[in-house]
mmCIF file of N, CA and C in Angstrom:
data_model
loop_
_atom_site.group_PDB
_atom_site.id
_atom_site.type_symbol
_atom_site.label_atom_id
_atom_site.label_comp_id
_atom_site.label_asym_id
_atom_site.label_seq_id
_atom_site.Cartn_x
_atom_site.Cartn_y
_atom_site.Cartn_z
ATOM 1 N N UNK A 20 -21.393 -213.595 -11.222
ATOM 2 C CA UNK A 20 -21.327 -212.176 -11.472
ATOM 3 C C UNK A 20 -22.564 -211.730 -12.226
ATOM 4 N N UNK A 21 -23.256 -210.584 -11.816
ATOM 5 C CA UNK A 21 -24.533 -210.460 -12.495
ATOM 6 C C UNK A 21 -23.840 -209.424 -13.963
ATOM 7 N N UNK A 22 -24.373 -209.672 -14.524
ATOM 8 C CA UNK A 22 -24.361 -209.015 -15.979
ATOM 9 C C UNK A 22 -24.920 -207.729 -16.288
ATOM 10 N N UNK A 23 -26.212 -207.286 -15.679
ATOM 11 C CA UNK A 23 -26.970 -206.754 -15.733
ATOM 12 C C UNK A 23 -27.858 -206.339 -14.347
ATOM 13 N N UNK A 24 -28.467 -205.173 -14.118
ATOM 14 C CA UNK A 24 -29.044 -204.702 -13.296
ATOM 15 C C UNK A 24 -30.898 -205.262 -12.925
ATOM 16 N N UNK A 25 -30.807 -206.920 -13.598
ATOM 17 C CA UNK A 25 -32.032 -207.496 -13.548
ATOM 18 C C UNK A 25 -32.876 -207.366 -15.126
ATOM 19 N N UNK A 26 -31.973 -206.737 -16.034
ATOM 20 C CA UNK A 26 -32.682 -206.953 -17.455
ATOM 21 C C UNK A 26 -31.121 -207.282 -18.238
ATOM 22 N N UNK A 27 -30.670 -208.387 -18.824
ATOM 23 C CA UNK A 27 -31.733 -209.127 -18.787
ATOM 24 C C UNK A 27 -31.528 -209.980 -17.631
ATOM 25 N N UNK A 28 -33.448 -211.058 -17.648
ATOM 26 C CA UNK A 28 -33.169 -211.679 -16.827
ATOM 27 C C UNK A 28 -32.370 -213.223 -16.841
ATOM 28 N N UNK A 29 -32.158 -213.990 -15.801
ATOM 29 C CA UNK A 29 -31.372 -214.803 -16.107
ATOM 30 C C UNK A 29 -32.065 -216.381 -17.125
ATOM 31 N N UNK A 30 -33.215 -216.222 -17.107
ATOM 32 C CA UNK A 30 -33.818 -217.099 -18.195
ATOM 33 C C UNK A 30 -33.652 -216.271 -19.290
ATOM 34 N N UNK A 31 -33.790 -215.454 -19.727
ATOM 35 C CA UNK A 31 -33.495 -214.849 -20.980
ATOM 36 C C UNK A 31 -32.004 -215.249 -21.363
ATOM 37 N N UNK A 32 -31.260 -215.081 -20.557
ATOM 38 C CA UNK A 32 -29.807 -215.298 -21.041
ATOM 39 C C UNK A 32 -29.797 -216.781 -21.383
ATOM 40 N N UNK A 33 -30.661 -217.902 -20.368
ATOM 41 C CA UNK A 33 -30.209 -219.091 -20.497
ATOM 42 C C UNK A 33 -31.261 -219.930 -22.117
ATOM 43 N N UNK A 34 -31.285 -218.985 -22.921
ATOM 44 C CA UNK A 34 -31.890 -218.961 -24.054
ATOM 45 C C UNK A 34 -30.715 -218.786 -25.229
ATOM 46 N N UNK A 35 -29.717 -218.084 -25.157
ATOM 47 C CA UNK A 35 -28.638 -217.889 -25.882
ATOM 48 C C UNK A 35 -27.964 -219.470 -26.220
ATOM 49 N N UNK A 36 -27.214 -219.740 -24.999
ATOM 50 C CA UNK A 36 -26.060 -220.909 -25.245
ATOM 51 C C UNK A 36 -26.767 -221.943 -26.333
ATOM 52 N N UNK A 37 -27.592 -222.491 -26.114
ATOM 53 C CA UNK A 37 -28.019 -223.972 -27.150
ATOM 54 C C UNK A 37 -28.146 -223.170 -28.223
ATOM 55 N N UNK A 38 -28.193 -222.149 -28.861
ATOM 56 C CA UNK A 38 -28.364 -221.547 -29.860
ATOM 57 C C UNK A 38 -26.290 -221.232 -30.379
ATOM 58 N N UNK A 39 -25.792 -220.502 -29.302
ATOM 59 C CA UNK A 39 -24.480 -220.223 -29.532
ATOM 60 C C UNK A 39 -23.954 -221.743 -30.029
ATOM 61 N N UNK A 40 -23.925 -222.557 -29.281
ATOM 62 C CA UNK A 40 -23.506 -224.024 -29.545
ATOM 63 C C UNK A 40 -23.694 -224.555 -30.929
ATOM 64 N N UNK A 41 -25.388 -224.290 -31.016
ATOM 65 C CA UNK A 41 -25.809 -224.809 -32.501
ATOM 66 C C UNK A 41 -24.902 -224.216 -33.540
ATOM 67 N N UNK A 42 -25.157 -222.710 -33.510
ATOM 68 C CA UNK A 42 -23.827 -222.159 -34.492
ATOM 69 C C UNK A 42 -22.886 -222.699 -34.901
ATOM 70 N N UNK A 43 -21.823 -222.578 -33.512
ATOM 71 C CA UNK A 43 -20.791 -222.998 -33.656
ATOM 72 C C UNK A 43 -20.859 -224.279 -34.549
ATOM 73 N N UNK A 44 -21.576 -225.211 -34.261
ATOM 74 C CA UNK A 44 -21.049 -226.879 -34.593
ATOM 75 C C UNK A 44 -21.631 -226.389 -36.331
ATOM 76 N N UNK A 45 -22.264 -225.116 -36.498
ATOM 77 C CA UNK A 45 -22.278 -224.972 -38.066
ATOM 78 C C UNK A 45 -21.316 -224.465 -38.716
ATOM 79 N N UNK A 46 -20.220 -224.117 -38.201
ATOM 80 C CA UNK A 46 -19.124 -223.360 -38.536
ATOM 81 C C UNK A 46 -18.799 -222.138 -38.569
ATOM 82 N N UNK A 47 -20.047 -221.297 -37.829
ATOM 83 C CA UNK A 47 -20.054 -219.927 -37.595
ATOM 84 C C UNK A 47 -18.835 -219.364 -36.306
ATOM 85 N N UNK A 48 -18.375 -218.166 -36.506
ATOM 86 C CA UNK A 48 -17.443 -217.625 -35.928
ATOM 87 C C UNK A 48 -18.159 -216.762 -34.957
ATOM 88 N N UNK A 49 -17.288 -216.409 -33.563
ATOM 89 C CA UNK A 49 -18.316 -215.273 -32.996
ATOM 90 C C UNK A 49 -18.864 -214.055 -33.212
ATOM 91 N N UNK A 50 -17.543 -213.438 -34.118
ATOM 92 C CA UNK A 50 -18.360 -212.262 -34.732
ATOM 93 C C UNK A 50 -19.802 -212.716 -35.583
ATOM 94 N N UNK A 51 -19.817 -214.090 -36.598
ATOM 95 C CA UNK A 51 -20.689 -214.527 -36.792
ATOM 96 C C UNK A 51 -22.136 -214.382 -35.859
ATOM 97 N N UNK A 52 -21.780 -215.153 -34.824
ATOM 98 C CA UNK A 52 -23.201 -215.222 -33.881
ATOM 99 C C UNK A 52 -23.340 -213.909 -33.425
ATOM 100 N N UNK A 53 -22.875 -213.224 -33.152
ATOM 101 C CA UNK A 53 -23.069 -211.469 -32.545
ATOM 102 C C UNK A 53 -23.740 -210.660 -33.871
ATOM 103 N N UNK A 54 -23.020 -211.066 -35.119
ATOM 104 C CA UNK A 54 -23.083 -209.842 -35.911
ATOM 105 C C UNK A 54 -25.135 -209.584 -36.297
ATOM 106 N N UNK A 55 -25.601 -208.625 -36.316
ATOM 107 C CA UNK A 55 -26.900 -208.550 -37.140
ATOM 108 C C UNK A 55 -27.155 -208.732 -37.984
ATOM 109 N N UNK A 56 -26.445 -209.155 -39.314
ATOM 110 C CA UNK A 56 -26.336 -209.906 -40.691
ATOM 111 C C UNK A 56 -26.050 -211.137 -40.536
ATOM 112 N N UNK A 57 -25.548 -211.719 -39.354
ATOM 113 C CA UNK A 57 -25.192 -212.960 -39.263
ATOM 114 C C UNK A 57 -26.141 -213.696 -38.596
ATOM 115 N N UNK A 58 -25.980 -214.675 -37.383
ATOM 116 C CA UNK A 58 -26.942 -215.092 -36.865
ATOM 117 C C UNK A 58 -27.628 -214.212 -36.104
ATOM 118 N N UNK A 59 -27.231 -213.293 -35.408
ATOM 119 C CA UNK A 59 -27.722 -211.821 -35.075
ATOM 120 C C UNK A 59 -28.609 -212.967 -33.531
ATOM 121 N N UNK A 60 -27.131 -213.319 -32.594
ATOM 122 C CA UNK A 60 -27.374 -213.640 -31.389
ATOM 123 C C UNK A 60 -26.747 -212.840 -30.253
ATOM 124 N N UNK A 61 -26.400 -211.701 -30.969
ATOM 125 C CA UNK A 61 -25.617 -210.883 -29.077
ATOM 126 C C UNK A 61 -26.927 -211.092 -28.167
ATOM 127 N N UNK A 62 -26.196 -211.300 -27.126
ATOM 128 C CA UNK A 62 -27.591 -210.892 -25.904
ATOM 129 C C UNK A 62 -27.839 -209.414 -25.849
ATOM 130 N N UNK A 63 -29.119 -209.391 -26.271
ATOM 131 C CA UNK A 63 -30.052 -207.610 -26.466
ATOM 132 C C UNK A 63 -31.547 -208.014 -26.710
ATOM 133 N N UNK A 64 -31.804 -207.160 -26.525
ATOM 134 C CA UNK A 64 -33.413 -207.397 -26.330
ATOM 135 C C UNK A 64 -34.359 -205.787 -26.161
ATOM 136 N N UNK A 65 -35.283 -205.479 -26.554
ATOM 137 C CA UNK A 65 -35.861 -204.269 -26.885
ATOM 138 C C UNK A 65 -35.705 -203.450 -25.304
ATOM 139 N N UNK A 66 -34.898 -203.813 -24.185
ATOM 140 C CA UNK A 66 -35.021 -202.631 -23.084
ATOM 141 C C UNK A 66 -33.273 -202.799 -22.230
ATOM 142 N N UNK A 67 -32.884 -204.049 -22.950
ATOM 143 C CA UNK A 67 -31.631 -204.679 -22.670
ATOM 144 C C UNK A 67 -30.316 -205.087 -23.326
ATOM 145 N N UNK A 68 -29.463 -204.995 -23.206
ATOM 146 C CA UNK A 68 -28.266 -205.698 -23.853
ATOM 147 C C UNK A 68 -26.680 -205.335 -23.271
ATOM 148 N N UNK A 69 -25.735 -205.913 -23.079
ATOM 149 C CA UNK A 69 -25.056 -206.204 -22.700
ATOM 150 C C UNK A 69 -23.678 -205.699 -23.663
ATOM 151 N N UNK A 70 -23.136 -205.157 -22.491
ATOM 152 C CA UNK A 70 -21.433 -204.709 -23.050
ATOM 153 C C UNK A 70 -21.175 -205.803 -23.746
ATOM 154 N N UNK A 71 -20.264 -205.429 -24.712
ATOM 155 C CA UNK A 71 -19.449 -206.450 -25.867
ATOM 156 C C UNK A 71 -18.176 -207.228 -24.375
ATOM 157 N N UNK A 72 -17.020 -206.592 -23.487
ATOM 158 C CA UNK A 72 -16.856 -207.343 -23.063
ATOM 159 C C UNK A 72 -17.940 -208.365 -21.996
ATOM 160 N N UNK A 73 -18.640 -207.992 -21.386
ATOM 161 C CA UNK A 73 -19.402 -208.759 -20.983
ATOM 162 C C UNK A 73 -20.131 -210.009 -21.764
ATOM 163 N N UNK A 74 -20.552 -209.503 -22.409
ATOM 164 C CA UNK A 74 -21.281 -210.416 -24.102
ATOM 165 C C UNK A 74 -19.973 -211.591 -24.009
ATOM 166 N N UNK A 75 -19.369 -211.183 -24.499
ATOM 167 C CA UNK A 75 -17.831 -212.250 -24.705
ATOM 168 C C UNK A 75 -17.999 -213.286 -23.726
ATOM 169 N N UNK A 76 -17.627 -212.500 -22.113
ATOM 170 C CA UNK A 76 -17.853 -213.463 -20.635
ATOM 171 C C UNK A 76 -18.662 -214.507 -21.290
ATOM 172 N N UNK A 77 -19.780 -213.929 -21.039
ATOM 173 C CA UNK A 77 -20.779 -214.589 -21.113
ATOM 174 C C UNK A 77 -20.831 -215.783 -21.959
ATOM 175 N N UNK A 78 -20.452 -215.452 -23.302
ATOM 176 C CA UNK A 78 -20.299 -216.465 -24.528
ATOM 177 C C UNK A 78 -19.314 -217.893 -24.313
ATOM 178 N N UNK A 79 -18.051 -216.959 -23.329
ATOM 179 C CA UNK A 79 -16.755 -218.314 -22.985
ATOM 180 C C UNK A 79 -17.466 -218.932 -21.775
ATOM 181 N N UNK A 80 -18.418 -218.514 -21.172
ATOM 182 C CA UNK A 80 -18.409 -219.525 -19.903
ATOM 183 C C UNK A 80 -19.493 -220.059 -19.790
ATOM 184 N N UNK A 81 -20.699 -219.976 -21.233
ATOM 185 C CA UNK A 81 -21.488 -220.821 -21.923
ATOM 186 C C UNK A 81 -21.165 -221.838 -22.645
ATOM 187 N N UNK A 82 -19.839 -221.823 -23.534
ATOM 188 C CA UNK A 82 -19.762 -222.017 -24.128
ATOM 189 C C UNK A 82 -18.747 -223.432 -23.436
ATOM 190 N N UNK A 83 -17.634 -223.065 -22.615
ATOM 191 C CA UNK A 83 -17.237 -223.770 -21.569
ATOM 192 C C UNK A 83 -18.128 -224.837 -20.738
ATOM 193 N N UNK A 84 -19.946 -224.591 -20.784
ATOM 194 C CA UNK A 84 -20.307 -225.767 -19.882
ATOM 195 C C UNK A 84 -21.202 -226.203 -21.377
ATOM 196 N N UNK A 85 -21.671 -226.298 -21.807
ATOM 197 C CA UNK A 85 -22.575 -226.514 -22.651
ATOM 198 C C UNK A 85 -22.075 -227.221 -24.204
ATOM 199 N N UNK A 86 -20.972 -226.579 -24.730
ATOM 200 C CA UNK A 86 -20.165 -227.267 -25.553
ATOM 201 C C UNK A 86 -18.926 -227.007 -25.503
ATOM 202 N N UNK A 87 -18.041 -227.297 -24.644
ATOM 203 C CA UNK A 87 -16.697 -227.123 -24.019
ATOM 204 C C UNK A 87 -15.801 -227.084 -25.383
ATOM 205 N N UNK A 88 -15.864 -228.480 -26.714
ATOM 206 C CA UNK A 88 -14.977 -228.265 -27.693
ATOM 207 C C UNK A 88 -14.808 -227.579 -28.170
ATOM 208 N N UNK A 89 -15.633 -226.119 -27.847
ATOM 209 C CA UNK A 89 -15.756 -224.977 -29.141
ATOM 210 C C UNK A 89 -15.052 -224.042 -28.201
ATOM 211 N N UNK A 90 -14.479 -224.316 -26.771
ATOM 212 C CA UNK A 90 -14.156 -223.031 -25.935
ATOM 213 C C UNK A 90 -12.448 -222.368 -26.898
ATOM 214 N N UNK A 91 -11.929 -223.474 -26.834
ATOM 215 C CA UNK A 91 -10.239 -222.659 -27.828
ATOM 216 C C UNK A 91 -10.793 -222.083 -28.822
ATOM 217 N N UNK A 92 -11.510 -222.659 -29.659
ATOM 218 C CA UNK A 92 -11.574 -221.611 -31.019
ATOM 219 C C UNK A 92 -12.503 -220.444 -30.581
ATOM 220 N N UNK A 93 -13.562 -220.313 -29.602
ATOM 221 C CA UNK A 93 -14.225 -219.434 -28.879
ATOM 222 C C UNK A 93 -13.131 -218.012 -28.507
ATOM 223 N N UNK A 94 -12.185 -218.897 -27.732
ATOM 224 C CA UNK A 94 -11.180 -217.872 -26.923
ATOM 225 C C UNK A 94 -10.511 -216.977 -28.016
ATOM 226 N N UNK A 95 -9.994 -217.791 -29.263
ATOM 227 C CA UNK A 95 -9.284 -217.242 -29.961
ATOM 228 C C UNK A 95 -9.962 -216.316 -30.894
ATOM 229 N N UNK A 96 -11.327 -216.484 -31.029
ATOM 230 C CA UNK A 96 -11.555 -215.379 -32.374
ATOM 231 C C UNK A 96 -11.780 -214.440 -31.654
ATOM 232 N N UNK A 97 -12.726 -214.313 -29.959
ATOM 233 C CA UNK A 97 -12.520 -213.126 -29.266
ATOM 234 C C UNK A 97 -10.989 -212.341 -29.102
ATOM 235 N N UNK A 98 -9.871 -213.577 -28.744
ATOM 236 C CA UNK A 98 -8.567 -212.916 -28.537
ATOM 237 C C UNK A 98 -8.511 -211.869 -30.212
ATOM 238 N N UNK A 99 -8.722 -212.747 -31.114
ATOM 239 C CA UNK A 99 -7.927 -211.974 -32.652
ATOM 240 C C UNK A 99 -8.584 -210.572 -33.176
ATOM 241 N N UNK A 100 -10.395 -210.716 -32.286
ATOM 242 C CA UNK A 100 -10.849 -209.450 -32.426
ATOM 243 C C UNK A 100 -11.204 -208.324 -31.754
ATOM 244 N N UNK A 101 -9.747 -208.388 -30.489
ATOM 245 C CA UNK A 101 -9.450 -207.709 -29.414
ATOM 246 C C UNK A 101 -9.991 -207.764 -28.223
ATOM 247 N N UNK A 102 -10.741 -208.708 -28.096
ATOM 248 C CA UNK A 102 -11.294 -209.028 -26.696
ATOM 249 C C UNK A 102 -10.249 -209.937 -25.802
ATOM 250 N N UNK A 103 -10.754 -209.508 -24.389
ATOM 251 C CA UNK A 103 -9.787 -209.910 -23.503
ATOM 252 C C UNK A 103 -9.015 -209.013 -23.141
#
């Protein structure tokens, strides 16, 4: 499913996950990695960025190939902060 109308592009996105991953295994939460005080990783970029549900997609089915152990607690802090 494309995300975006060609911005961003799909190497740009594939720049996120090893970073989302790293987080996580630091104990950061997703609002964590999204927030701009926090690790300040939503996918955005000075002409681009991505719906919050989309953002989410994106985050569970990165997060699903790349570091799969983090997908339940992934699912759940999106579920607790109304996503889905």
């Amino acid at each position: 499913m494309p995300y975006t109308e060609g911005k961003p592009t799909d190497q740009e996105l594939l720049d996120f996950p090893p970073k989302w991953c790293n987080g996580l295994t630091q104990g950061h939460s997703v609002g964590d990695l999204f927030d701009l005080h926090g690790d300040d990783l939503y996918p955005a970029g000075q002409h681009w960025g991505l719906k919050q549900a989309d953002a989410n997609e994106l985050l569970v089915t990165a997060v699903n190939v790349y570091c799969p152990d983090y997908w339940k607690q992934v699912t759940q802090d999106i579920s607790s902060n109304g996503g889905f």
